[in-house]
PDB file of C-alpha atoms in Angstrom:
ATOM      1  CA  MET A   1     -16.122 -16.151 -13.313  1.00 59.00           C
ATOM      2  CA  GLY A   2     -14.365 -13.654 -11.031  1.00 61.00           C
ATOM      3  CA  LYS A   3     -10.940 -14.596  -9.706  1.00 82.00           C
ATOM      4  CA  ALA A   4     -10.993 -15.807  -6.111  1.00 91.00           C
ATOM      5  CA  PRO A   5     -10.300 -12.921  -3.708  1.00 95.00           C
ATOM      6  CA  THR A   6      -7.470 -13.003  -1.184  1.00 94.00           C
ATOM      7  CA  ASP A   7      -8.375 -10.165   1.206  1.00 95.00           C
ATOM      8  CA  VAL A   8     -11.496  -9.009   3.030  1.00 97.00           C
ATOM      9  CA  SER A   9     -12.233  -6.014   5.238  1.00 97.00           C
ATOM     10  CA  VAL A  10     -15.191  -6.490   7.540  1.00 98.00           C
ATOM     11  CA  ILE A  11     -16.742  -3.200   8.662  1.00 98.00           C
ATOM     12  CA  THR A  12     -18.301  -4.455  11.881  1.00 98.00           C
ATOM     13  CA  THR A  13     -20.060  -1.229  12.917  1.00 98.00           C
ATOM     14  CA  TYR A  14     -20.377   2.497  12.293  1.00 97.00           C
ATOM     15  CA  ARG A  15     -20.603   3.111  16.032  1.00 97.00           C
ATOM     16  CA  CYS A  16     -17.567   4.878  17.477  1.00 97.00           C
ATOM     17  CA  GLN A  17     -16.666   6.701  20.687  1.00 97.00           C
ATOM     18  CA  MET A  18     -14.134   8.930  18.920  1.00 96.00           C
ATOM     19  CA  ARG A  19     -15.125  12.233  17.284  1.00 96.00           C
ATOM     20  CA  CYS A  20     -12.631  12.432  14.429  1.00 94.00           C
ATOM     21  CA  LYS A  21     -12.441  15.558  12.291  1.00 93.00           C
ATOM     22  CA  MET A  22     -11.736  13.566   9.097  1.00 93.00           C
ATOM     23  CA  CYS A  23     -14.424  10.907   9.584  1.00 93.00           C
ATOM     24  CA  GLY A  24     -18.157  11.145  10.160  1.00 93.00           C
ATOM     25  CA  ILE A  25     -18.827   7.540  11.127  1.00 94.00           C
ATOM     26  CA  TRP A  26     -19.607   8.565  14.701  1.00 95.00           C
ATOM     27  CA  GLU A  27     -22.386  10.866  13.449  1.00 95.00           C
ATOM     28  CA  ASN A  28     -23.977   7.985  11.521  1.00 95.00           C
ATOM     29  CA  PRO A  29     -24.024   5.018  13.927  1.00 97.00           C
ATOM     30  CA  THR A  30     -25.517   1.700  12.939  1.00 97.00           C
ATOM     31  CA  ASP A  31     -28.271  -0.007  14.898  1.00 97.00           C
ATOM     32  CA  PRO A  32     -26.567  -2.863  16.798  1.00 97.00           C
ATOM     33  CA  GLU A  33     -29.582  -5.086  16.126  1.00 97.00           C
ATOM     34  CA  LYS A  34     -29.085  -4.717  12.367  1.00 97.00           C
ATOM     35  CA  GLU A  35     -25.315  -5.265  12.232  1.00 98.00           C
ATOM     36  CA  ILE A  36     -24.007  -8.463  10.658  1.00 98.00           C
ATOM     37  CA  LYS A  37     -23.445 -11.295  13.118  1.00 98.00           C
ATOM     38  CA  ALA A  38     -20.472 -13.622  13.440  1.00 98.00           C
ATOM     39  CA  LYS A  39     -22.397 -16.625  12.093  1.00 98.00           C
ATOM     40  CA  GLU A  40     -23.289 -14.721   8.925  1.00 98.00           C
ATOM     41  CA  LEU A  41     -19.573 -14.450   8.124  1.00 98.00           C
ATOM     42  CA  GLU A  42     -19.354 -18.226   7.788  1.00 98.00           C
ATOM     43  CA  ILE A  43     -20.375 -17.677   4.149  1.00 98.00           C
ATOM     44  CA  LEU A  44     -16.923 -16.267   3.346  1.00 98.00           C
ATOM     45  CA  PRO A  45     -14.466 -18.275   1.219  1.00 97.00           C
ATOM     46  CA  LYS A  46     -10.933 -19.182   2.200  1.00 97.00           C
ATOM     47  CA  LEU A  47      -8.754 -16.062   2.173  1.00 97.00           C
ATOM     48  CA  LYS A  48      -5.224 -14.967   2.997  1.00 96.00           C
ATOM     49  CA  PHE A  49      -6.013 -11.906   5.071  1.00 96.00           C
ATOM     50  CA  ALA A  50      -8.894 -10.325   6.966  1.00 98.00           C
ATOM     51  CA  ASN A  51      -9.082  -6.812   8.359  1.00 97.00           C
ATOM     52  CA  VAL A  52     -11.658  -6.117  11.059  1.00 98.00           C
ATOM     53  CA  THR A  53     -12.599  -2.478  11.206  1.00 97.00           C
ATOM     54  CA  GLY A  54     -15.335   0.001  12.081  1.00 95.00           C
ATOM     55  CA  GLY A  55     -16.251   2.499  13.522  1.00 95.00           C
ATOM     56  CA  GLU A  56     -14.808   0.933  16.626  1.00 98.00           C
ATOM     57  CA  PRO A  57     -14.779  -2.886  16.473  1.00 98.00           C
ATOM     58  CA  PHE A  58     -14.391  -3.149  20.248  1.00 98.00           C
ATOM     59  CA  LEU A  59     -17.882  -1.709  20.687  1.00 98.00           C
ATOM     60  CA  ARG A  60     -19.113  -5.054  19.376  1.00 98.00           C
ATOM     61  CA  ASP A  61     -19.929  -7.363  22.296  1.00 97.00           C
ATOM     62  CA  ASP A  62     -19.392 -10.345  20.000  1.00 98.00           C
ATOM     63  CA  LEU A  63     -16.039  -9.288  18.530  1.00 98.00           C
ATOM     64  CA  GLU A  64     -14.327 -12.442  19.807  1.00 98.00           C
ATOM     65  CA  ASP A  65     -16.952 -14.547  18.023  1.00 98.00           C
ATOM     66  CA  ILE A  66     -16.317 -12.590  14.802  1.00 98.00           C
ATOM     67  CA  VAL A  67     -12.563 -13.157  15.092  1.00 98.00           C
ATOM     68  CA  GLU A  68     -13.095 -16.851  15.799  1.00 98.00           C
ATOM     69  CA  VAL A  69     -15.119 -17.276  12.597  1.00 98.00           C
ATOM     70  CA  LEU A  70     -12.616 -15.268  10.546  1.00 98.00           C
ATOM     71  CA  TYR A  71      -9.735 -17.455  11.731  1.00 98.00           C
ATOM     72  CA  THR A  72     -11.473 -20.370   9.992  1.00 98.00           C
ATOM     73  CA  LYS A  73     -11.278 -18.305   6.779  1.00 98.00           C
ATOM     74  CA  ALA A  74      -7.889 -16.546   6.914  1.00 98.00           C
ATOM     75  CA  PRO A  75      -4.580 -17.231   8.704  1.00 98.00           C
ATOM     76  CA  ARG A  76      -3.909 -13.537   9.400  1.00 97.00           C
ATOM     77  CA  ILE A  77      -6.335 -11.088  10.978  1.00 98.00           C
ATOM     78  CA  VAL A  78      -5.675  -7.445  11.836  1.00 98.00           C
ATOM     79  CA  ILE A  79      -8.065  -5.288  13.843  1.00 98.00           C
ATOM     80  CA  SER A  80      -8.110  -1.538  13.176  1.00 97.00           C
ATOM     81  CA  THR A  81      -9.023   0.296  16.375  1.00 98.00           C
ATOM     82  CA  SER A  82      -8.658   3.537  18.280  1.00 97.00           C
ATOM     83  CA  GLY A  83      -7.031   1.622  21.125  1.00 97.00           C
ATOM     84  CA  TYR A  84      -9.527   3.276  23.448  1.00 97.00           C
ATOM     85  CA  TRP A  85     -10.804   0.067  25.017  1.00 97.00           C
ATOM     86  CA  THR A  86      -7.582  -1.262  26.525  1.00 97.00           C
ATOM     87  CA  GLU A  87      -8.974  -4.048  28.691  1.00 97.00           C
ATOM     88  CA  LYS A  88     -11.122  -5.465  25.882  1.00 98.00           C
ATOM     89  CA  THR A  89      -8.135  -5.390  23.513  1.00 98.00           C
ATOM     90  CA  VAL A  90      -5.854  -7.152  25.988  1.00 98.00           C
ATOM     91  CA  LYS A  91      -8.506  -9.794  26.679  1.00 98.00           C
ATOM     92  CA  LEU A  92      -8.907 -10.521  22.975  1.00 98.00           C
ATOM     93  CA  ALA A  93      -5.122 -10.715  22.471  1.00 98.00           C
ATOM     94  CA  GLU A  94      -4.868 -13.192  25.339  1.00 97.00           C
ATOM     95  CA  ARG A  95      -7.320 -15.464  23.550  1.00 98.00           C
ATOM     96  CA  PHE A  96      -5.850 -14.879  20.075  1.00 98.00           C
ATOM     97  CA  PRO A  97      -2.095 -14.191  20.603  1.00 96.00           C
ATOM     98  CA  ASN A  98      -1.404 -14.065  16.850  1.00 96.00           C
ATOM     99  CA  ILE A  99      -3.932 -11.293  16.267  1.00 97.00           C
ATOM    100  CA  GLY A 100      -2.784  -8.093  14.594  1.00 97.00           C
ATOM    101  CA  ILE A 101      -3.723  -4.759  16.156  1.00 98.00           C
ATOM    102  CA  ARG A 102      -3.379  -1.368  14.447  1.00 97.00           C
ATOM    103  CA  VAL A 103      -4.137   1.598  16.671  1.00 97.00           C
ATOM    104  CA  SER A 104      -5.089   4.800  14.862  1.00 96.00           C
ATOM    105  CA  ILE A 105      -2.927   7.612  16.237  1.00 96.00           C
ATOM    106  CA  GLU A 106      -2.951  10.818  14.241  1.00 96.00           C
ATOM    107  CA  GLY A 107       0.113  12.535  15.679  1.00 96.00           C
ATOM    108  CA  MET A 108       1.695  13.381  18.996  1.00 96.00           C
ATOM    109  CA  GLU A 109      -0.599  13.924  21.974  1.00 96.00           C
ATOM    110  CA  GLN A 110      -1.970  17.414  21.327  1.00 97.00           C
ATOM    111  CA  THR A 111      -2.418  16.841  17.596  1.00 97.00           C
ATOM    112  CA  ASN A 112      -3.977  13.419  18.023  1.00 96.00           C
ATOM    113  CA  ASN A 113      -6.465  14.530  20.647  1.00 97.00           C
ATOM    114  CA  PHE A 114      -7.524  17.508  18.529  1.00 96.00           C
ATOM    115  CA  LEU A 115      -8.053  15.385  15.409  1.00 96.00           C
ATOM    116  CA  ARG A 116      -9.705  12.483  17.208  1.00 95.00           C
ATOM    117  CA  GLY A 117     -11.888  14.601  19.462  1.00 95.00           C
ATOM    118  CA  ARG A 118     -10.989  12.955  22.775  1.00 95.00           C
ATOM    119  CA  GLU A 119      -8.710  14.496  25.409  1.00 95.00           C
ATOM    120  CA  ASP A 120      -7.511  11.066  26.559  1.00 96.00           C
ATOM    121  CA  GLY A 121      -7.346   9.449  23.114  1.00 96.00           C
ATOM    122  CA  TYR A 122      -3.571   9.504  22.771  1.00 97.00           C
ATOM    123  CA  GLU A 123      -2.886   8.288  26.296  1.00 97.00           C
ATOM    124  CA  ARG A 124      -5.337   5.395  26.007  1.00 97.00           C
ATOM    125  CA  GLY A 125      -4.180   4.352  22.536  1.00 97.00           C
ATOM    126  CA  LEU A 126      -0.527   4.374  23.564  1.00 96.00           C
ATOM    127  CA  ARG A 127      -1.295   2.525  26.787  1.00 97.00           C
ATOM    128  CA  THR A 128      -3.002  -0.215  24.798  1.00 97.00           C
ATOM    129  CA  LEU A 129       0.006  -0.589  22.508  1.00 96.00           C
ATOM    130  CA  LYS A 130       2.436  -0.661  25.438  1.00 95.00           C
ATOM    131  CA  LEU A 131       0.479  -3.412  27.180  1.00 97.00           C
ATOM    132  CA  LEU A 132       0.288  -5.469  23.977  1.00 97.00           C
ATOM    133  CA  HIS A 133       4.036  -4.937  23.544  1.00 95.00           C
ATOM    134  CA  GLU A 134       4.658  -6.188  27.096  1.00 95.00           C
ATOM    135  CA  MET A 135       2.498  -9.233  26.298  1.00 95.00           C
ATOM    136  CA  LYS A 136       4.840  -9.870  23.352  1.00 94.00           C
ATOM    137  CA  VAL A 137       2.039  -9.608  20.804  1.00 95.00           C
ATOM    138  CA  LYS A 138       4.105  -9.306  17.638  1.00 93.00           C
ATOM    139  CA  ASP A 139       1.735  -7.898  15.015  1.00 95.00           C
ATOM    140  CA  ILE A 140       1.008  -4.474  16.501  1.00 97.00           C
ATOM    141  CA  GLY A 141       1.482  -0.916  15.330  1.00 96.00           C
ATOM    142  CA  PHE A 142       0.168   2.571  14.535  1.00 92.00           C
ATOM    143  CA  GLY A 143      -2.024   3.717  11.725  1.00 94.00           C
ATOM    144  CA  MET A 144      -1.814   7.430  10.830  1.00 96.00           C
ATOM    145  CA  THR A 145      -4.074   9.369   8.447  1.00 95.00           C
ATOM    146  CA  LEU A 146      -2.107  12.276   6.997  1.00 95.00           C
ATOM    147  CA  SER A 147      -3.573  15.722   6.458  1.00 93.00           C
ATOM    148  CA  ASP A 148      -2.731  19.415   6.679  1.00 90.00           C
ATOM    149  CA  HIS A 149      -3.157  19.158  10.445  1.00 92.00           C
ATOM    150  CA  ASN A 150      -0.565  16.532  11.364  1.00 95.00           C
ATOM    151  CA  SER A 151       2.137  16.536   8.681  1.00 92.00           C
ATOM    152  CA  ASN A 152       4.887  17.662  11.051  1.00 95.00           C
ATOM    153  CA  ASP A 153       4.070  14.875  13.513  1.00 97.00           C
ATOM    154  CA  LEU A 154       4.767  12.152  10.935  1.00 97.00           C
ATOM    155  CA  ILE A 155       8.481  11.645  11.647  1.00 97.00           C
ATOM    156  CA  PRO A 156       8.233  12.009  15.465  1.00 96.00           C
ATOM    157  CA  LEU A 157       5.434   9.398  15.524  1.00 96.00           C
ATOM    158  CA  TYR A 158       7.427   7.090  13.261  1.00 96.00           C
ATOM    159  CA  GLU A 159      10.441   7.375  15.581  1.00 96.00           C
ATOM    160  CA  LEU A 160       8.238   6.723  18.614  1.00 94.00           C
ATOM    161  CA  GLY A 161       7.025   3.561  16.926  1.00 93.00           C
ATOM    162  CA  ARG A 162      10.580   2.453  16.262  1.00 93.00           C
ATOM    163  CA  THR A 163      11.464   2.675  19.960  1.00 91.00           C
ATOM    164  CA  MET A 164       8.715   0.111  20.610  1.00 89.00           C
ATOM    165  CA  ASN A 165       9.404  -1.955  17.469  1.00 89.00           C
ATOM    166  CA  LEU A 166       5.923  -1.192  16.136  1.00 93.00           C
ATOM    167  CA  GLU A 167       4.584  -1.402  12.599  1.00 92.00           C
ATOM    168  CA  PHE A 168       3.836   2.013  11.099  1.00 94.00           C
ATOM    169  CA  ALA A 169       1.050   2.317   8.540  1.00 94.00           C
ATOM    170  CA  THR A 170       0.059   5.497   6.738  1.00 96.00           C
ATOM    171  CA  ALA A 171      -2.913   6.787   4.785  1.00 94.00           C
ATOM    172  CA  ALA A 172      -4.062  10.197   3.618  1.00 93.00           C
ATOM    173  CA  PHE A 173      -7.342  12.074   3.565  1.00 88.00           C
ATOM    174  CA  HIS A 174      -9.956  10.216   1.518  1.00 91.00           C
ATOM    175  CA  ASN A 175     -13.657  10.655   1.041  1.00 92.00           C
ATOM    176  CA  GLY A 176     -16.243   7.929   0.676  1.00 93.00           C
ATOM    177  CA  TYR A 177     -19.388   6.250   1.976  1.00 93.00           C
ATOM    178  CA  TYR A 178     -17.343   4.440   4.621  1.00 93.00           C
ATOM    179  CA  PHE A 179     -16.037   7.647   6.156  1.00 93.00           C
ATOM    180  CA  HIS A 180     -19.398   9.405   5.763  1.00 91.00           C
ATOM    181  CA  LYS A 181     -17.230  12.268   4.588  1.00 91.00           C
ATOM    182  CA  PHE A 182     -17.049  14.048   1.241  1.00 92.00           C
ATOM    183  CA  ASP A 183     -15.199  17.311   1.931  1.00 91.00           C
ATOM    184  CA  ASN A 184     -11.766  16.128   3.083  1.00 91.00           C
ATOM    185  CA  GLN A 185      -9.060  18.071   1.243  1.00 91.00           C
ATOM    186  CA  ILE A 186      -5.287  18.408   1.445  1.00 92.00           C
ATOM    187  CA  SER A 187      -4.105  21.988   0.857  1.00 91.00           C
ATOM    188  CA  ASN A 188      -0.510  21.995   2.080  1.00 92.00           C
ATOM    189  CA  LYS A 189       0.663  19.351  -0.383  1.00 95.00           C
ATOM    190  CA  ASP A 190       4.304  20.449  -0.609  1.00 95.00           C
ATOM    191  CA  GLU A 191       4.919  20.260   3.125  1.00 95.00           C
ATOM    192  CA  LEU A 192       3.076  16.975   3.501  1.00 96.00           C
ATOM    193  CA  CYS A 193       4.898  15.342   0.593  1.00 96.00           C
ATOM    194  CA  LYS A 194       8.249  16.576   1.928  1.00 97.00           C
ATOM    195  CA  ASN A 195       7.569  14.843   5.246  1.00 96.00           C
ATOM    196  CA  ILE A 196       6.428  11.654   3.504  1.00 97.00           C
ATOM    197  CA  ASP A 197       9.616  11.695   1.428  1.00 96.00           C
ATOM    198  CA  GLU A 198      11.629  11.901   4.647  1.00 97.00           C
ATOM    199  CA  LEU A 199       9.683   8.906   5.947  1.00 97.00           C
ATOM    200  CA  ILE A 200      10.524   7.038   2.722  1.00 97.00           C
ATOM    201  CA  ASN A 201      14.230   7.748   3.237  1.00 95.00           C
ATOM    202  CA  ARG A 202      14.099   6.448   6.796  1.00 96.00           C
ATOM    203  CA  LEU A 203      12.160   3.325   5.832  1.00 96.00           C
ATOM    204  CA  LEU A 204      14.729   2.524   3.135  1.00 96.00           C
ATOM    205  CA  LYS A 205      17.519   2.703   5.698  1.00 94.00           C
ATOM    206  CA  GLU A 206      15.902   0.015   7.828  1.00 94.00           C
ATOM    207  CA  LYS A 207      17.117  -3.579   7.647  1.00 91.00           C
ATOM    208  CA  GLU A 208      13.735  -5.233   7.105  1.00 92.00           C
ATOM    209  CA  PRO A 209      12.669  -5.619   3.434  1.00 93.00           C
ATOM    210  CA  LYS A 210       9.087  -5.096   4.603  1.00 94.00           C
ATOM    211  CA  SER A 211      10.006  -1.482   5.387  1.00 95.00           C
ATOM    212  CA  TRP A 212      11.410  -0.981   1.875  1.00 96.00           C
ATOM    213  CA  PHE A 213       8.098  -2.062   0.346  1.00 96.00           C
ATOM    214  CA  ARG A 214       6.277   0.205   2.764  1.00 96.00           C
ATOM    215  CA  ALA A 215       8.477   2.974   1.371  1.00 97.00           C
ATOM    216  CA  TYR A 216       7.028   2.192  -2.072  1.00 97.00           C
ATOM    217  CA  PHE A 217       3.508   2.468  -0.672  1.00 97.00           C
ATOM    218  CA  ASN A 218       4.369   5.912   0.699  1.00 97.00           C
ATOM    219  CA  TYR A 219       5.831   6.874  -2.676  1.00 97.00           C
ATOM    220  CA  GLY A 220       2.416   6.033  -4.105  1.00 97.00           C
ATOM    221  CA  LEU A 221       0.838   8.167  -1.387  1.00 97.00           C
ATOM    222  CA  ILE A 222       2.806  11.202  -2.603  1.00 97.00           C
ATOM    223  CA  ASN A 223       1.646  10.391  -6.118  1.00 96.00           C
ATOM    224  CA  TYR A 224      -1.979  10.256  -4.914  1.00 95.00           C
ATOM    225  CA  ILE A 225      -1.745  13.511  -2.951  1.00 95.00           C
ATOM    226  CA  ASN A 226      -0.441  15.251  -6.062  1.00 95.00           C
ATOM    227  CA  GLY A 227      -3.478  14.072  -8.018  1.00 93.00           C
ATOM    228  CA  ASN A 228      -1.640  11.741 -10.371  1.00 94.00           C
ATOM    229  CA  LYS A 229      -2.772   8.439 -11.852  1.00 93.00           C
ATOM    230  CA  ARG A 230      -2.224   5.390  -9.646  1.00 93.00           C
ATOM    231  CA  LEU A 231       1.178   3.722  -9.881  1.00 96.00           C
ATOM    232  CA  LEU A 232      -0.534   0.320 -10.065  1.00 95.00           C
ATOM    233  CA  PRO A 233      -3.955  -0.667 -11.405  1.00 93.00           C
ATOM    234  CA  CYS A 234      -6.853  -0.943  -8.975  1.00 94.00           C
ATOM    235  CA  GLU A 235      -8.241  -4.433  -8.568  1.00 93.00           C
ATOM    236  CA  ALA A 236     -10.813  -3.654  -5.893  1.00 95.00           C
ATOM    237  CA  GLY A 237     -13.581  -6.202  -6.160  1.00 96.00           C
ATOM    238  CA  THR A 238     -11.183  -8.718  -7.674  1.00 95.00           C
ATOM    239  CA  ALA A 239      -8.313  -9.166  -5.208  1.00 92.00           C
ATOM    240  CA  ASN A 240     -10.198  -7.797  -2.212  1.00 95.00           C
ATOM    241  CA  PHE A 241     -13.641  -6.741  -1.012  1.00 97.00           C
ATOM    242  CA  PHE A 242     -15.370  -4.985   1.865  1.00 97.00           C
ATOM    243  CA  ILE A 243     -18.451  -6.048   3.788  1.00 98.00           C
ATOM    244  CA  ASP A 244     -20.399  -3.219   5.400  1.00 97.00           C
ATOM    245  CA  PRO A 245     -22.275  -3.548   8.724  1.00 98.00           C
ATOM    246  CA  TYR A 246     -25.470  -4.488   6.855  1.00 97.00           C
ATOM    247  CA  GLY A 247     -23.859  -7.275   4.835  1.00 98.00           C
ATOM    248  CA  GLU A 248     -23.406  -5.422   1.543  1.00 98.00           C
ATOM    249  CA  VAL A 249     -20.341  -6.514  -0.440  1.00 98.00           C
ATOM    250  CA  TYR A 250     -18.430  -3.562  -1.916  1.00 98.00           C
ATOM    251  CA  PRO A 251     -15.139  -3.470  -3.832  1.00 97.00           C
ATOM    252  CA  CYS A 252     -13.644  -0.777  -1.601  1.00 95.00           C
ATOM    253  CA  ASN A 253     -14.431   1.773   1.096  1.00 95.00           C
ATOM    254  CA  ALA A 254     -14.002   4.968  -0.942  1.00 94.00           C
ATOM    255  CA  LEU A 255     -17.031   4.787  -3.221  1.00 95.00           C
ATOM    256  CA  GLU A 256     -19.008   7.998  -3.658  1.00 94.00           C
ATOM    257  CA  GLU A 257     -22.444   8.198  -5.212  1.00 93.00           C
ATOM    258  CA  LYS A 258     -21.465  11.337  -7.145  1.00 94.00           C
ATOM    259  CA  TYR A 259     -19.086   9.091  -9.102  1.00 95.00           C
ATOM    260  CA  TRP A 260     -20.607   5.647  -8.595  1.00 96.00           C
ATOM    261  CA  LYS A 261     -21.554   3.293  -5.796  1.00 96.00           C
ATOM    262  CA  LYS A 262     -22.710  -0.240  -6.478  1.00 97.00           C
ATOM    263  CA  SER A 263     -22.944  -3.311  -4.309  1.00 98.00           C
ATOM    264  CA  MET A 264     -21.842  -6.712  -5.544  1.00 98.00           C
ATOM    265  CA  GLY A 265     -24.557  -8.339  -3.456  1.00 98.00           C
ATOM    266  CA  ASN A 266     -25.437  -9.020   0.166  1.00 98.00           C
ATOM    267  CA  ILE A 267     -24.258 -11.931   2.294  1.00 98.00           C
ATOM    268  CA  ARG A 268     -27.786 -12.072   3.754  1.00 97.00           C
ATOM    269  CA  SER A 269     -29.350 -12.698   0.347  1.00 96.00           C
ATOM    270  CA  GLY A 270     -29.425 -16.460   0.760  1.00 93.00           C
ATOM    271  CA  LYS A 271     -26.946 -16.914  -2.077  1.00 95.00           C
ATOM    272  CA  SER A 272     -23.581 -18.605  -1.672  1.00 97.00           C
ATOM    273  CA  PHE A 273     -20.547 -16.344  -1.684  1.00 97.00           C
ATOM    274  CA  SER A 274     -19.536 -17.828  -5.034  1.00 96.00           C
ATOM    275  CA  ASP A 275     -22.913 -16.836  -6.475  1.00 97.00           C
ATOM    276  CA  ILE A 276     -22.460 -13.282  -5.162  1.00 97.00           C
ATOM    277  CA  TRP A 277     -18.857 -13.056  -6.393  1.00 97.00           C
ATOM    278  CA  ASN A 278     -19.749 -14.254  -9.874  1.00 96.00           C
ATOM    279  CA  SER A 279     -23.071 -12.461 -10.212  1.00 97.00           C
ATOM    280  CA  ALA A 280     -23.975  -9.980 -12.929  1.00 97.00           C
ATOM    281  CA  GLU A 281     -23.889  -7.265 -10.256  1.00 97.00           C
ATOM    282  CA  ALA A 282     -20.316  -8.180  -9.326  1.00 97.00           C
ATOM    283  CA  CYS A 283     -19.220  -8.159 -12.958  1.00 96.00           C
ATOM    284  CA  GLU A 284     -20.788  -4.716 -13.375  1.00 97.00           C
ATOM    285  CA  VAL A 285     -18.912  -3.454 -10.311  1.00 97.00           C
ATOM    286  CA  ARG A 286     -15.579  -4.686 -11.710  1.00 96.00           C
ATOM    287  CA  GLU A 287     -16.231  -2.801 -14.923  1.00 96.00           C
ATOM    288  CA  CYS A 288     -16.900   0.330 -12.870  1.00 96.00           C
ATOM    289  CA  VAL A 289     -13.633  -0.189 -10.995  1.00 96.00           C
ATOM    290  CA  LYS A 290     -11.722  -0.252 -14.285  1.00 93.00           C
ATOM    291  CA  ASN A 291     -13.042   3.211 -15.094  1.00 92.00           C
ATOM    292  CA  CYS A 292     -13.123   4.659 -11.587  1.00 94.00           C
ATOM    293  CA  PRO A 293     -11.904   8.300 -11.572  1.00 93.00           C
ATOM    294  CA  LYS A 294     -10.815   8.448  -7.937  1.00 91.00           C
ATOM    295  CA  ASN A 295      -7.254   7.003  -8.092  1.00 90.00           C
ATOM    296  CA  CYS A 296      -7.369   6.101  -4.384  1.00 93.00           C
ATOM    297  CA  TRP A 297      -4.251   4.780  -2.672  1.00 95.00           C
ATOM    298  CA  MET A 298      -5.104   2.906   0.521  1.00 94.00           C
ATOM    299  CA  MET A 299      -3.369  -0.118   1.985  1.00 91.00           C
ATOM    300  CA  GLY A 300      -6.468  -2.316   1.841  1.00 89.00           C
ATOM    301  CA  THR A 301      -6.675  -2.120  -1.942  1.00 92.00           C
ATOM    302  CA  VAL A 302      -3.011  -1.456  -2.736  1.00 94.00           C
ATOM    303  CA  ALA A 303      -1.363  -4.317  -0.811  1.00 92.00           C
ATOM    304  CA  PRO A 304      -2.848  -7.123  -2.962  1.00 90.00           C
ATOM    305  CA  VAL A 305      -1.834  -5.453  -6.243  1.00 93.00           C
ATOM    306  CA  MET A 306       1.675  -4.705  -4.931  1.00 95.00           C
ATOM    307  CA  LYS A 307       2.134  -8.436  -4.370  1.00 92.00           C
ATOM    308  CA  LYS A 308       0.789  -9.175  -7.840  1.00 90.00           C
ATOM    309  CA  ASN A 309       2.967  -6.528  -9.531  1.00 94.00           C
ATOM    310  CA  LEU A 310       6.328  -7.225  -7.918  1.00 95.00           C
ATOM    311  CA  HIS A 311       7.954  -6.847 -11.336  1.00 95.00           C
ATOM    312  CA  LYS A 312       7.043  -3.149 -11.129  1.00 95.00           C
ATOM    313  CA  VAL A 313       7.599  -2.637  -7.410  1.00 96.00           C
ATOM    314  CA  VAL A 314      10.933  -4.418  -6.928  1.00 96.00           C
ATOM    315  CA  PRO A 315      12.944  -2.307  -9.426  1.00 96.00           C
ATOM    316  CA  TRP A 316      11.841   0.866  -7.620  1.00 96.00           C
ATOM    317  CA  VAL A 317      12.720  -0.660  -4.250  1.00 96.00           C
ATOM    318  CA  VAL A 318      16.158  -1.794  -5.445  1.00 94.00           C
ATOM    319  CA  ARG A 319      16.928   1.542  -7.086  1.00 94.00           C
ATOM    320  CA  ARG A 320      15.884   3.620  -4.087  1.00 93.00           C
ATOM    321  CA  LYS A 321      17.501   1.232  -1.605  1.00 90.00           C
ATOM    322  CA  MET A 322      20.825   1.430  -3.420  1.00 88.00           C
ATOM    323  CA  GLY A 323      20.494   5.199  -3.496  1.00 83.00           C
ATOM    324  CA  SER A 324      19.912   5.283   0.259  1.00 78.00           C
ATOM    325  CA  LEU A 325      23.153   3.414   0.884  1.00 77.00           C
ATOM    326  CA  VAL A 326      25.297   6.142  -0.659  1.00 68.00           C
ATOM    327  CA  LYS A 327      23.631   9.057   1.134  1.00 61.00           C
TER     328      LYS A 327
END
């Protein structure tokens, strides 16, 4: 039998009002009538963490119902959003004050609006974060996808986040079915990695241990950008899973058919989640994960294995933290 998972990411929709250069979700919208409903998520087991993502989750009229169901399954929920729908976000945070919100901002204003395809994207995303900050919602922050286009905005955006005491999450260009994108590439690796290394140094100088472990994640991001083998094994489909808008259960969001793409089952199949999780299809997927050539490094699949492999992570953190104290 498969080990019980701890984390889920629910892809609520492929509809999105943004027009991002690095993501083609908006060109491949789902039919709202066919998207999974809140009640269908009652099949999920008890978990530690749930991420609600899209597309744009706030385009779902029933997002509050989805969050309500997920809170019966996991104590911590984070919504990944563009921050475009300020009033809807504030309303949801008023009902669920412990909710986490991560607003995708890809750089300072000009850079962000170019990459996200909306002239008011930066202003609306920042306004949403400021209002949540004023409401004293604690679990809020940025999410930034790094590429050739925004490398030099990394440190300024990090410093902006610090002035508002915001979390700061990073990712890099990836391809996969989820992004509906298969031609993302990073060319200016040296410059990008130099800026990430500067971010690592600044994170290590912070007082919160959480920032030191985030520094390790960014160290792994440099490793990924340079095309090296993952620092930690991938346990997608074991520690975590994704549910797409049609109810398919996937191990991660970076699968590509040119390598492999297999579902573990569908929550609409009439089977219990345990039956899906322990099915022959799920076992086959886990074997594929063991031999996956992609070496992805994204927070959704890395965070669970970082917690499991503290014996590997902590020595790096201690060594680099001590080094930062003498600089």
